Coordinates of N, CA, C and O in Angstrom, one line a residue:
X1063 N 0.9 -1.3 0.1 CA 0.3 0.1 0.3 C 0.9 1.2 0.1 O 0.5 2.2 -0.7
X1064 N 1.9 1.2 0.7 CA 2.7 2.4 0.5 C 3.3 2.8 -0.5 O 3.3 3.9 -0.9
X1065 N 3.9 1.8 -1.4 CA 4.2 2.0 -2.7 C 3.3 2.8 -3.7 O 3.7 3.6 -4.3
X1066 N 2.2 2.2 -3.6 CA 1.1 2.8 -4.6 C 0.8 4.1 -4.0 O 0.6 5.0 -4.9
X1067 N 0.7 4.2 -2.5 CA 0.3 5.9 -2.3 C 1.3 6.8 -2.7 O 1.4 8.1 -2.9
X1068 N 2.9 6.3 -2.1 CA 4.0 7.3 -2.4 C 4.3 7.6 -4.2 O 4.2 8.7 -4.1
X1069 N 4.0 6.4 -4.9 CA 4.1 6.6 -6.5 C 2.9 7.5 -6.6 O 3.2 8.5 -7.9
X1070 N 1.6 7.7 -6.3 CA 0.7 8.2 -6.6 C 0.7 9.7 -6.5 O 0.3 10.8 -7.0
X1071 N 1.4 9.9 -5.2 CA 1.5 11.3 -4.6 C 2.7 11.9 -5.4 O 2.6 13.0 -5.8
X1072 N 3.9 11.1 -5.7 CA 4.8 11.6 -6.7 C 4.4 12.1 -8.0 O 5.1 13.0 -8.8
X1073 N 3.4 11.2 -8.4 CA 2.9 12.0 -9.7 C 2.1 13.1 -9.7 O 2.3 13.8 -10.9
X1074 N 2.0 13.4 -8.7 CA 1.1 14.7 -8.5 C 2.3 16.0 -8.7 O 2.2 16.9 -9.2
X1075 N 3.2 15.9 -7.8 CA 4.6 16.7 -7.7 C 5.7 15.9 -7.3 O 5.5 15.0 -6.4
X1076 N 6.9 16.5 -7.2 CA 8.1 16.0 -6.5 C 7.9 16.2 -5.0 O 7.5 17.5 -4.9
X1077 N 8.4 15.5 -4.3 CA 8.2 15.9 -2.8 C 9.4 14.8 -1.8 O 9.9 13.7 -2.3
X1078 N 9.5 15.6 -1.1 CA 10.2 14.5 0.0 C 9.6 13.8 1.0 O 8.2 13.7 0.9
X1079 N 10.2 12.7 1.5 CA 9.4 12.1 2.6 C 8.9 12.7 3.3 O 7.7 11.9 3.5
X1080 N 9.4 13.5 4.0 CA 8.7 14.5 4.9 C 7.3 14.9 4.5 O 6.3 15.1 5.1
X1081 N 7.4 15.3 3.4 CA 6.3 16.3 2.7 C 5.3 15.0 2.7 O 3.9 15.2 2.8
X1082 N 5.5 14.0 2.0 CA 4.7 12.7 1.7 C 3.9 12.4 3.2 O 2.7 12.2 3.1
X1083 N 4.7 12.3 4.2 CA 4.2 12.1 5.5 C 3.2 13.0 6.1 O 2.1 12.7 6.6
X1084 N 3.4 14.4 5.9 CA 2.5 15.4 6.3 C 1.3 15.3 5.2 O 0.4 15.4 6.1
X1085 N 1.5 15.0 4.3 CA 0.0 14.8 3.2 C -0.7 13.7 4.0 O -2.0 13.9 4.1
X1086 N -0.1 12.8 4.3 CA -1.1 11.6 4.5 C -1.5 12.2 5.9 O -2.5 11.4 6.2
X1087 N -0.7 12.4 6.9 CA -0.8 12.7 8.3 C -1.9 13.7 8.3 O -2.9 13.4 9.3
X1088 N -1.7 15.1 7.5 CA -2.7 15.9 7.9 C -3.9 15.4 7.1 O -5.1 15.8 7.7
X1089 N -4.1 15.0 6.0 CA -5.4 14.5 5.4 C -6.0 13.2 6.1 O -7.1 12.6 5.6
X1090 N -5.6 12.6 7.2 CA -5.9 11.5 8.1 C -5.8 10.1 7.1 O -6.2 9.2 7.2
X1091 N -5.2 10.2 5.7 CA -4.8 9.0 4.9 C -4.3 8.0 5.7 O -4.6 7.1 5.5
X1092 N -3.2 8.3 6.3 CA -2.5 7.4 7.0 C -3.1 6.5 8.1 O -2.6 5.2 7.8
X1093 N -4.1 7.2 8.5 CA -4.9 6.3 9.5 C -5.9 5.0 8.5 O -5.7 3.5 9.2
X1094 N -6.3 5.3 7.6 CA -7.4 4.3 6.7 C -6.2 3.5 5.9 O -6.5 2.4 5.7
X1095 N -5.1 3.8 5.6 CA -4.3 3.2 4.7 C -3.4 2.5 5.1 O -2.7 1.6 4.8
X1096 N -3.3 2.6 6.6 CA -2.0 1.8 7.6 C -0.8 2.2 7.2 O -0.1 1.2 7.3
X1097 N -0.3 3.4 6.7 CA 0.9 3.7 6.5 C 1.6 4.6 7.4 O 1.1 5.5 7.9
X1098 N 2.7 3.7 8.2 CA 3.9 4.2 9.1 C 4.7 5.4 8.5 O 5.2 5.0 7.4
X1099 N 5.0 6.1 9.2 CA 6.2 7.3 8.7 C 7.3 6.5 8.2 O 7.7 6.6 7.1
X1100 N 7.9 5.6 8.9 CA 8.9 4.7 8.4 C 8.9 3.9 7.1 O 9.8 3.6 6.5
X1101 N 7.6 3.6 6.9 CA 7.3 2.7 5.7 C 7.5 3.7 4.3 O 7.9 3.3 3.4
X1102 N 7.4 4.8 4.5 CA 7.3 6.0 3.7 C 9.0 5.9 3.3 O 9.2 6.0 1.9
X1103 N 9.7 6.1 3.9 CA 11.3 6.4 3.9 C 11.7 4.9 3.5 O 12.6 5.0 2.4
X1104 N 11.2 3.7 3.9 CA 11.7 2.8 3.5 C 11.3 2.4 2.1 O 12.0 2.0 1.0
X1105 N 10.0 2.9 1.6 CA 9.6 2.6 0.2 C 10.4 3.6 -0.9 O 10.7 3.1 -1.8
X1106 N 10.7 4.7 -0.4 CA 11.7 5.5 -1.2 C 13.0 5.2 -1.3 O 13.0 5.1 -2.6
X1107 N 13.3 4.3 -0.4 CA 14.7 4.1 -0.7 C 14.9 2.8 -1.6 O 15.7 2.5 -2.4
X1108 N 13.7 2.0 -1.3 CA 13.8 0.6 -2.2 C 13.4 1.0 -3.5 O 14.1 0.4 -4.2
X1109 N 12.4 1.7 -3.8 CA 12.0 2.1 -5.1 C 13.1 3.1 -5.9 O 13.2 2.7 -6.9
X1110 N 13.7 4.0 -5.3 CA 15.1 4.6 -5.8 C 15.8 3.5 -6.3 O 16.5 3.7 -7.5
X1111 N 16.3 2.4 -5.4 CA 17.3 1.4 -5.8 C 16.7 0.3 -7.0 O 17.3 0.0 -8.0
X1112 N 15.3 0.4 -7.4 CA 14.7 -0.1 -8.3 C 14.3 1.0 -9.5 O 13.9 0.4 -10.5
X1113 N 15.1 2.0 -9.6 CA 14.7 3.0 -10.5 C 13.3 3.2 -11.0 O 12.8 3.7 -11.9
X1114 N 12.5 3.4 -9.7 CA 11.0 3.6 -9.9 C 11.0 5.3 -9.7 O 10.0 5.8 -9.8
X1115 N 11.8 5.6 -8.5 CA 11.9 7.1 -8.5 C 13.4 7.3 -8.3 O 14.3 6.6 -8.3
X1116 N 13.8 8.8 -8.5 CA 14.8 9.5 -8.2 C 14.8 10.8 -7.7 O 13.7 11.3 -7.6
X1117 N 16.0 10.9 -7.3 CA 16.2 12.2 -6.4 C 16.1 13.0 -7.5 O 17.1 13.3 -8.5
X1118 N 15.3 14.1 -7.3 CA 15.0 15.5 -8.2 C 16.1 16.7 -7.9 O 16.4 17.4 -8.8
X1119 N 16.1 16.7 -6.6 CA 16.6 17.7 -6.0 C 17.6 17.5 -4.5 O 16.6 16.6 -3.8
X1120 N 18.1 18.2 -4.2 CA 18.8 18.0 -2.6 C 18.5 19.5 -2.0 O 19.0 20.5 -2.7
X1121 N 17.6 19.7 -1.1 CA 17.5 20.9 -0.4 C 18.3 21.0 1.0 O 18.3 19.9 1.6
X1122 N 18.9 22.1 0.9 CA 19.9 22.1 2.2 C 19.1 23.3 3.4 O 18.4 24.1 3.1
X1123 N 18.6 22.2 4.6 CA 17.8 23.2 5.5 C 19.1 23.1 6.5 O 19.2 21.9 7.3
X1124 N 19.9 24.2 7.0 CA 20.9 24.1 8.0 C 21.9 23.1 8.0 O 22.5 23.1 6.7
X1125 N 22.1 22.0 8.7 CA 23.1 21.3 8.6 C 22.6 20.1 7.6 O 23.4 19.1 7.5
X1126 N 21.4 20.1 7.5 CA 20.5 18.9 7.0 C 20.2 19.0 5.4 O 19.8 20.0 5.2
X1127 N 20.4 18.1 4.8 CA 20.0 18.1 3.4 C 18.6 17.1 3.3 O 18.6 16.0 3.8
X1128 N 18.0 17.4 2.5 CA 16.2 16.7 2.0 C 16.6 16.3 0.9 O 16.5 17.5 0.0
X1129 N 16.3 15.1 0.6 CA 16.1 14.7 -0.8 C 14.6 14.7 -1.2 O 13.5 14.6 -0.7
X1130 N 14.7 15.5 -2.5 CA 13.2 15.8 -3.2 C 13.2 14.3 -4.3 O 14.1 14.6 -5.1
X1131 N 12.1 13.7 -4.4 CA 12.0 12.6 -5.0 C 10.8 13.0 -6.1 O 10.0 13.7 -5.8
X1132 N 11.2 12.3 -7.4 CA 10.0 12.5 -8.4 C 10.1 11.1 -9.0 O 11.2 10.2 -9.1
X1133 N 9.0 10.7 -9.5 CA 8.6 9.4 -10.0 C 9.4 9.4 -11.4 O 9.5 10.4 -12.4
X1134 N 9.8 8.3 -11.9 CA 10.4 7.8 -13.5 C 9.6 7.4 -14.0 O 8.4 6.8 -13.5
X1135 N 9.9 7.1 -15.5 CA 9.0 6.4 -16.5 C 8.8 5.0 -15.9 O 7.1 4.6 -16.0
X1136 N 9.6 4.5 -15.4 CA 9.6 3.1 -14.9 C 8.6 3.1 -13.7 O 7.8 2.2 -13.6
X1137 N 8.6 4.0 -12.6 CA 7.9 3.9 -11.6 C 6.5 4.4 -12.2 O 5.3 4.0 -11.3
X1138 N 6.0 5.3 -13.1 CA 4.9 5.6 -13.8 C 4.1 4.2 -14.3 O 3.0 3.8 -13.8
X1139 N 5.0 3.4 -14.8 CA 4.1 2.0 -15.3 C 4.2 1.0 -14.0 O 3.3 0.5 -13.9
X1140 N 5.0 1.2 -13.0 CA 4.7 0.2 -11.9 C 3.6 0.8 -11.2 O 3.0 0.2 -10.3
X1141 N 3.4 2.2 -10.9 CA 2.4 2.8 -10.3 C 0.9 2.1 -11.1 O 0.1 1.7 -10.5
X1142 N 0.9 2.1 -12.1 CA -0.3 1.6 -12.8 C -0.4 0.0 -12.8 O -1.8 -0.4 -12.9
X1143 N 0.7 -0.5 -12.8 CA 0.4 -1.8 -12.4 C -0.2 -2.0 -10.9 O -1.1 -2.9 -10.7
X1144 N 0.3 -1.6 -9.9 CA -0.2 -1.4 -8.5 C -1.5 -1.0 -8.4 O -2.4 -1.3 -7.8
X1145 N -1.9 0.0 -9.0 CA -3.3 0.6 -9.1 C -4.1 -0.5 -9.7 O -5.2 -0.8 -9.0
X1146 N -3.9 -1.0 -10.8 CA -4.7 -2.4 -11.2 C -4.8 -3.4 -10.3 O -6.0 -4.1 -10.0
X1147 N -3.7 -3.8 -9.5 CA -3.9 -4.9 -8.8 C -4.8 -4.4 -7.7 O -5.6 -5.0 -7.2
X1148 N -4.8 -3.1 -6.9 CA -5.4 -2.8 -5.8 C -6.6 -2.7 -6.2 O -7.6 -3.0 -5.4
X1149 N -7.4 -2.3 -7.7 CA -8.7 -2.1 -7.8 C -9.3 -3.6 -8.2 O -10.6 -3.8 -7.7
X1150 N -8.6 -4.4 -7.9 CA -8.8 -5.8 -8.4 C -9.0 -6.5 -7.2 O -9.7 -7.8 -7.0
X1151 N -8.1 -6.0 -6.1 CA -8.0 -7.1 -5.1 C -9.5 -6.8 -4.2 O -10.1 -5.6 -4.1
X1152 N -9.8 -7.8 -3.2 CA -10.9 -7.8 -2.2 C -10.8 -6.8 -1.5 O -9.7 -6.7 -1.0
X1153 N -12.0 -5.9 -1.2 CA -11.8 -4.7 -0.3 C -12.3 -4.7 0.9 O -12.5 -4.0 1.7
X1154 N -12.7 -6.2 1.2 CA -13.6 -6.1 2.5 C -12.3 -6.7 3.4 O -11.7 -7.5 3.4
X1155 N -12.3 -5.8 4.8 CA -11.4 -6.0 5.5 C -12.3 -6.2 6.9 O -13.1 -5.5 7.4
X1156 N -12.7 -7.5 7.5 CA -13.8 -7.9 8.4 C -12.9 -7.5 9.8 O -11.5 -7.5 10.1
X1157 N -13.6 -7.0 10.6 CA -13.1 -6.5 12.0 C -12.4 -7.9 13.0 O -13.3 -8.3 14.1
X1158 N -11.5 -8.7 12.4 CA -11.5 -10.1 12.9 C -10.9 -10.2 14.5 O -11.4 -11.0 15.3
X1159 N -10.3 -9.1 14.9 CA -10.0 -9.1 16.4 C -11.0 -8.9 17.1 O -11.4 -9.5 18.1
X1160 N -12.1 -8.0 16.8 CA -13.4 -7.7 17.3 C -14.2 -9.4 17.4 O -14.7 -9.5 18.6
X1161 N -14.3 -10.0 16.1 CA -14.9 -11.1 16.1 C -14.5 -12.1 17.1 O -15.3 -13.0 17.4
X1162 N -13.1 -12.3 16.8 CA -12.5 -13.3 17.9 C -12.7 -12.9 19.3 O -13.3 -14.0 20.0
X1163 N -12.8 -11.7 19.6 CA -13.2 -11.5 21.3 C -14.6 -11.7 21.3 O -14.8 -12.4 22.4
X1164 N -15.5 -11.4 20.6 CA -16.8 -11.7 20.5 C -17.2 -13.4 20.8 O -18.0 -13.6 21.5
X1165 N -16.3 -14.1 20.0 CA -16.4 -15.8 20.3 C -16.2 -16.0 21.7 O -16.8 -17.3 21.9
X1166 N -15.3 -15.3 22.8 CA -15.1 -15.8 23.8 C -15.5 -14.8 24.9 O -15.0 -15.1 26.0
X1167 N -16.4 -13.9 24.6 CA -16.8 -12.7 25.3 C -17.5 -13.3 26.8 O -17.4 -12.5 27.7
X1168 N -18.1 -14.4 26.9 CA -18.6 -14.9 27.8 C -17.7 -15.1 29.0 O -18.1 -15.3 30.0
X1169 N -16.2 -14.9 28.9 CA -15.3 -15.3 29.7 C -15.2 -14.1 30.8 O -14.4 -14.0 31.7
X1170 N -16.0 -13.1 30.4 CA -15.7 -11.7 31.2 C -17.1 -11.3 31.6 O -17.9 -11.9 31.2
X1171 N -17.0 -10.7 32.8 CA -18.2 -10.3 33.1 C -18.9 -9.2 32.5 O -18.1 -8.5 31.9
X1172 N -20.2 -9.1 33.0 CA -21.0 -8.1 32.1 C -20.4 -6.3 32.1 O -20.5 -5.9 31.3
X1173 N -20.0 -6.1 33.4 CA -19.5 -5.1 33.6 C -18.2 -4.7 32.8 O -18.0 -3.4 32.4
X1174 N -17.3 -5.5 32.9 CA -16.1 -5.5 32.0 C -16.4 -5.3 30.5 O -15.5 -4.8 29.9
X1175 N -17.3 -6.4 30.4 CA -17.6 -6.3 28.8 C -18.2 -5.0 28.4 O -17.7 -4.4 27.2
X1176 N -19.2 -4.3 29.1 CA -19.4 -3.2 28.5 C -18.5 -1.9 28.6 O -18.5 -1.2 27.7
X1177 N -17.6 -1.9 29.7 CA -16.5 -1.1 29.8 C -15.7 -1.1 28.3 O -15.3 0.0 27.9
X1178 N -15.7 -2.2 28.0 CA -14.7 -2.6 27.0 C -15.2 -1.9 25.6 O -14.8 -1.4 24.8
X1179 N -16.6 -2.2 25.3 CA -17.1 -1.9 24.4 C -17.4 -0.5 24.3 O -17.5 0.3 23.2
X1180 N -17.9 0.3 25.3 CA -17.7 1.8 25.7 C -16.2 2.3 25.3 O -16.7 3.2 24.4
X1181 N -15.3 2.0 25.5 CA -14.0 2.6 25.1 C -13.9 2.3 23.7 O -13.5 3.2 23.0
X1182 N -14.3 1.0 23.3 CA -14.2 0.7 21.6 C -15.2 1.8 20.9 O -14.6 2.3 19.8
X1183 N -16.2 1.8 21.5 CA -16.8 2.9 20.8 C -16.7 4.4 20.7 O -16.7 5.2 19.5
X1184 N -16.2 4.7 21.7 CA -15.5 6.2 22.1 C -14.4 6.4 21.1 O -14.2 7.6 20.3
X1185 N -13.5 5.3 20.8 CA -12.3 5.3 20.1 C -13.0 5.6 18.7 O -12.1 6.5 17.8
X1186 N -13.6 4.6 18.3 CA -14.3 4.7 16.7 C -15.0 6.1 16.4 O -15.0 6.8 15.5
X1187 N -15.9 6.6 17.7 CA -16.5 7.8 17.2 C -15.1 8.9 16.9 O -15.4 9.9 16.2
X1188 N -14.3 9.1 18.0 CA -13.0 9.9 17.6 C -12.2 9.6 16.2 O -12.1 10.6 15.6
X1189 N -12.3 8.5 15.9 CA -11.4 8.4 14.7 C -12.5 8.7 13.4 O -11.9 9.4 12.6
X1190 N -13.7 8.4 13.4 CA -14.4 8.8 12.7 C -14.5 10.6 12.4 O -14.5 10.8 11.3
X1191 N -14.6 11.2 13.6 CA -14.5 12.7 13.7 C -13.3 13.2 13.0 O -13.2 14.2 12.1
X1192 N -12.1 12.3 13.1 CA -11.1 12.8 12.6 C -10.9 12.6 11.0 O -10.1 13.1 10.1
X1193 N -11.3 11.5 10.6 CA -11.6 11.1 9.3 C -12.5 12.6 8.7 O -12.3 12.7 7.3
X1194 N -13.4 12.7 9.3 CA -14.4 13.7 8.7 C -13.5 15.0 8.4 O -13.6 15.9 7.7
X1195 N -12.6 15.3 9.5 CA -12.0 16.5 9.4 C -10.6 16.2 8.2 O -10.3 17.3 7.7
X1196 N -10.2 14.8 8.2 CA -9.3 14.7 6.9 C -9.6 15.2 5.7 O -8.8 15.8 5.0
X1197 N -11.1 15.0 5.3 CA -11.3 15.5 4.1 C -11.3 16.8 3.7 O -10.7 17.3 2.7
X1198 N -11.4 17.8 4.7 CA -11.3 19.1 4.5 C -9.9 19.7 4.4 O -9.6 20.5 3.4
X1199 N -8.9 18.6 5.0 CA -7.4 19.1 5.1 C -7.0 18.7 3.7 O -6.1 19.2 2.9
X1200 N -7.6 17.5 3.3 CA -7.1 16.9 1.9 C -7.9 17.8 0.9 O -6.8 18.1 -0.2
X1201 N -8.6 18.8 0.9 CA -9.1 20.0 0.0 C -8.2 20.5 -0.5 O -8.0 21.4 -1.4
X1202 N -7.3 20.9 0.6 CA -6.1 21.9 0.5 C -5.1 21.3 -0.4 O -4.1 22.3 -0.9
X1203 N -4.9 20.2 -0.2 CA -3.8 19.7 -0.9 C -3.9 19.2 -2.5 O -3.2 19.2 -3.5
X1204 N -5.4 18.7 -2.8 CA -5.8 18.3 -3.9 C -7.1 18.6 -4.4 O -7.9 18.7 -3.4
X1205 N -7.6 18.2 -5.4 CA -8.9 18.5 -5.9 C -9.3 17.3 -5.6 O -9.2 16.3 -5.7
X1206 N -10.7 17.5 -4.6 CA -11.7 16.4 -4.1 C -12.6 16.4 -5.3 O -13.8 17.0 -5.1
X1207 N -12.5 15.0 -6.1 CA -13.5 14.8 -7.0 C -14.6 13.9 -6.4 O -14.4 13.6 -5.3
X1208 N -15.4 13.6 -7.4 CA -16.5 12.7 -6.9 C -16.3 11.5 -6.6 O -16.7 11.0 -5.6
X1209 N -15.0 10.7 -7.0 CA -14.5 9.7 -6.3 C -14.2 10.1 -5.1 O -14.2 8.7 -4.5
X1210 N -13.1 10.6 -4.9 CA -12.7 10.8 -3.3 C -13.8 11.3 -2.7 O -13.9 10.6 -1.5
X1211 N -14.9 11.9 -2.9 CA -16.2 12.4 -2.1 C -16.6 10.6 -1.7 O -17.0 10.3 -0.6
X1212 N -16.8 9.7 -2.6 CA -17.2 8.7 -2.6 C -16.8 7.8 -1.5 O -17.1 6.9 -0.8
X1213 N -15.2 7.8 -1.8 CA -14.7 7.0 -1.1 C -14.5 7.6 0.5 O -14.7 6.7 1.4
X1214 N -14.6 8.9 0.6 CA -14.9 9.3 2.0 C -16.3 9.0 2.5 O -16.3 8.6 3.6
X1215 N -17.5 9.1 1.9 CA -18.5 8.6 2.2 C -18.7 7.2 2.3 O -19.2 6.7 3.4
X1216 N -18.1 6.3 2.1 CA -18.0 4.7 2.2 C -17.0 4.5 3.4 O -17.7 3.7 4.2
X1217 N -16.0 5.2 3.7 CA -15.4 5.2 4.8 C -16.1 5.4 6.0 O -16.3 4.8 7.0
X1218 N -16.5 6.6 5.9 CA -17.7 7.2 7.0 C -18.8 5.9 7.3 O -18.9 5.8 8.6
X1219 N -19.5 5.7 6.3 CA -20.5 4.2 6.5 C -19.4 2.9 7.3 O -20.3 2.5 8.0
X1220 N -18.4 2.8 6.7 CA -17.4 1.5 7.5 C -17.9 1.9 9.0 O -18.1 1.1 9.8
X1221 N -17.2 3.1 9.7 CA -17.1 3.4 10.9 C -18.6 3.2 11.4 O -19.1 2.8 12.6
X1222 N -19.8 3.9 10.7 CA -21.1 3.9 11.6 C -21.4 2.6 11.5 O -22.2 2.3 12.4
X1223 N -21.0 1.5 10.6 CA -21.7 0.2 10.6 C -21.0 -0.5 11.9 O -21.8 -1.2 12.6
X1224 N -19.9 -0.2 12.1 CA -19.0 -0.7 13.3 C -19.6 -0.2 14.7 O -19.8 -1.1 15.4
X1225 N -20.1 1.2 14.6 CA -20.7 1.7 15.7 C -22.0 1.2 15.9 O -22.4 1.0 17.2
X1226 N -22.9 0.8 14.8 CA -24.3 0.3 15.3 C -24.1 -0.9 15.8 O -24.5 -1.3 16.6
X1227 N -23.0 -1.8 15.2 CA -22.8 -3.1 16.2 C -22.5 -2.9 17.5 O -23.1 -3.7 18.0
X1228 N -21.6 -2.2 17.6 CA -21.2 -1.8 19.0 C -22.4 -1.3 19.9 O -22.5 -1.7 21.1
X1229 N -23.2 -0.4 19.5 CA -24.6 0.1 20.2 C -25.5 -1.3 20.4 O -26.0 -1.3 21.6
X1230 N -25.6 -2.2 19.5 CA -26.5 -3.3 19.6 C -26.0 -4.2 20.7 O -26.8 -4.7 21.6
X1231 N -24.7 -4.3 20.6 CA -23.6 -5.1 21.5 C -24.1 -4.3 23.1 O -24.4 -5.1 24.0
X1232 N -23.8 -3.2 23.2 CA -23.9 -2.5 24.3 C -25.2 -2.7 24.9 O -25.6 -3.2 26.3
X1233 N -26.4 -2.6 24.1 CA -27.8 -2.7 24.5 C -28.0 -3.9 24.9 O -28.5 -4.5 25.8
X1234 N -27.4 -5.0 24.3 CA -27.6 -6.2 24.3 C -27.4 -6.7 26.2 O -27.8 -7.3 26.7
X1235 N -25.8 -6.2 26.5 CA -25.3 -6.4 27.6 C -26.0 -5.4 28.6 O -26.0 -6.0 30.1
X1236 N -26.5 -4.5 28.5 CA -27.1 -3.7 29.4 C -28.3 -4.3 30.0 O -28.7 -4.3 30.8
X1237 N -29.2 -4.9 29.1 CA -30.1 -5.8 29.0 C -30.4 -6.8 30.1 O -31.2 -7.4 30.8
X1238 N -28.8 -7.2 30.0 CA -28.6 -8.6 31.0 C -28.5 -8.6 32.5 O -28.2 -7.3 32.9

């Protein structure tokens, strides 16, 4: 995922690893894409060795130099391959950790179950609000077209669906 994201962003304009990290972080893309800051730098170095990206410029800031990367023709081709693969891959990711825990939930007491479910509900609510703020930030960096709007709407619905399940589970355990 990191390679596709990094190459896609470099198609927009040459950037440093830090700039890529900031775009992903500020737009909250790193949260749903699962891209850690270190993976950006690792991907850049690996793709540089594979001639998918190259250093466009070195910027000096104080005692440090910052590499500005750009995508190569080979990188453009690889980006399209990764894009096709990603579009064809199954997009369903089930909350397996939650489902596994629910399989053994009877091992905990009612109050502990409710406390855990409430904590998860609060966390998901915060994440959903961060994602909603992310689209506003993303609009500052790029044109948010109909496809990106659909992406965000679907992302919100995934959170809302999970929150509905948690609400039903909480109601179930509150009635016991």
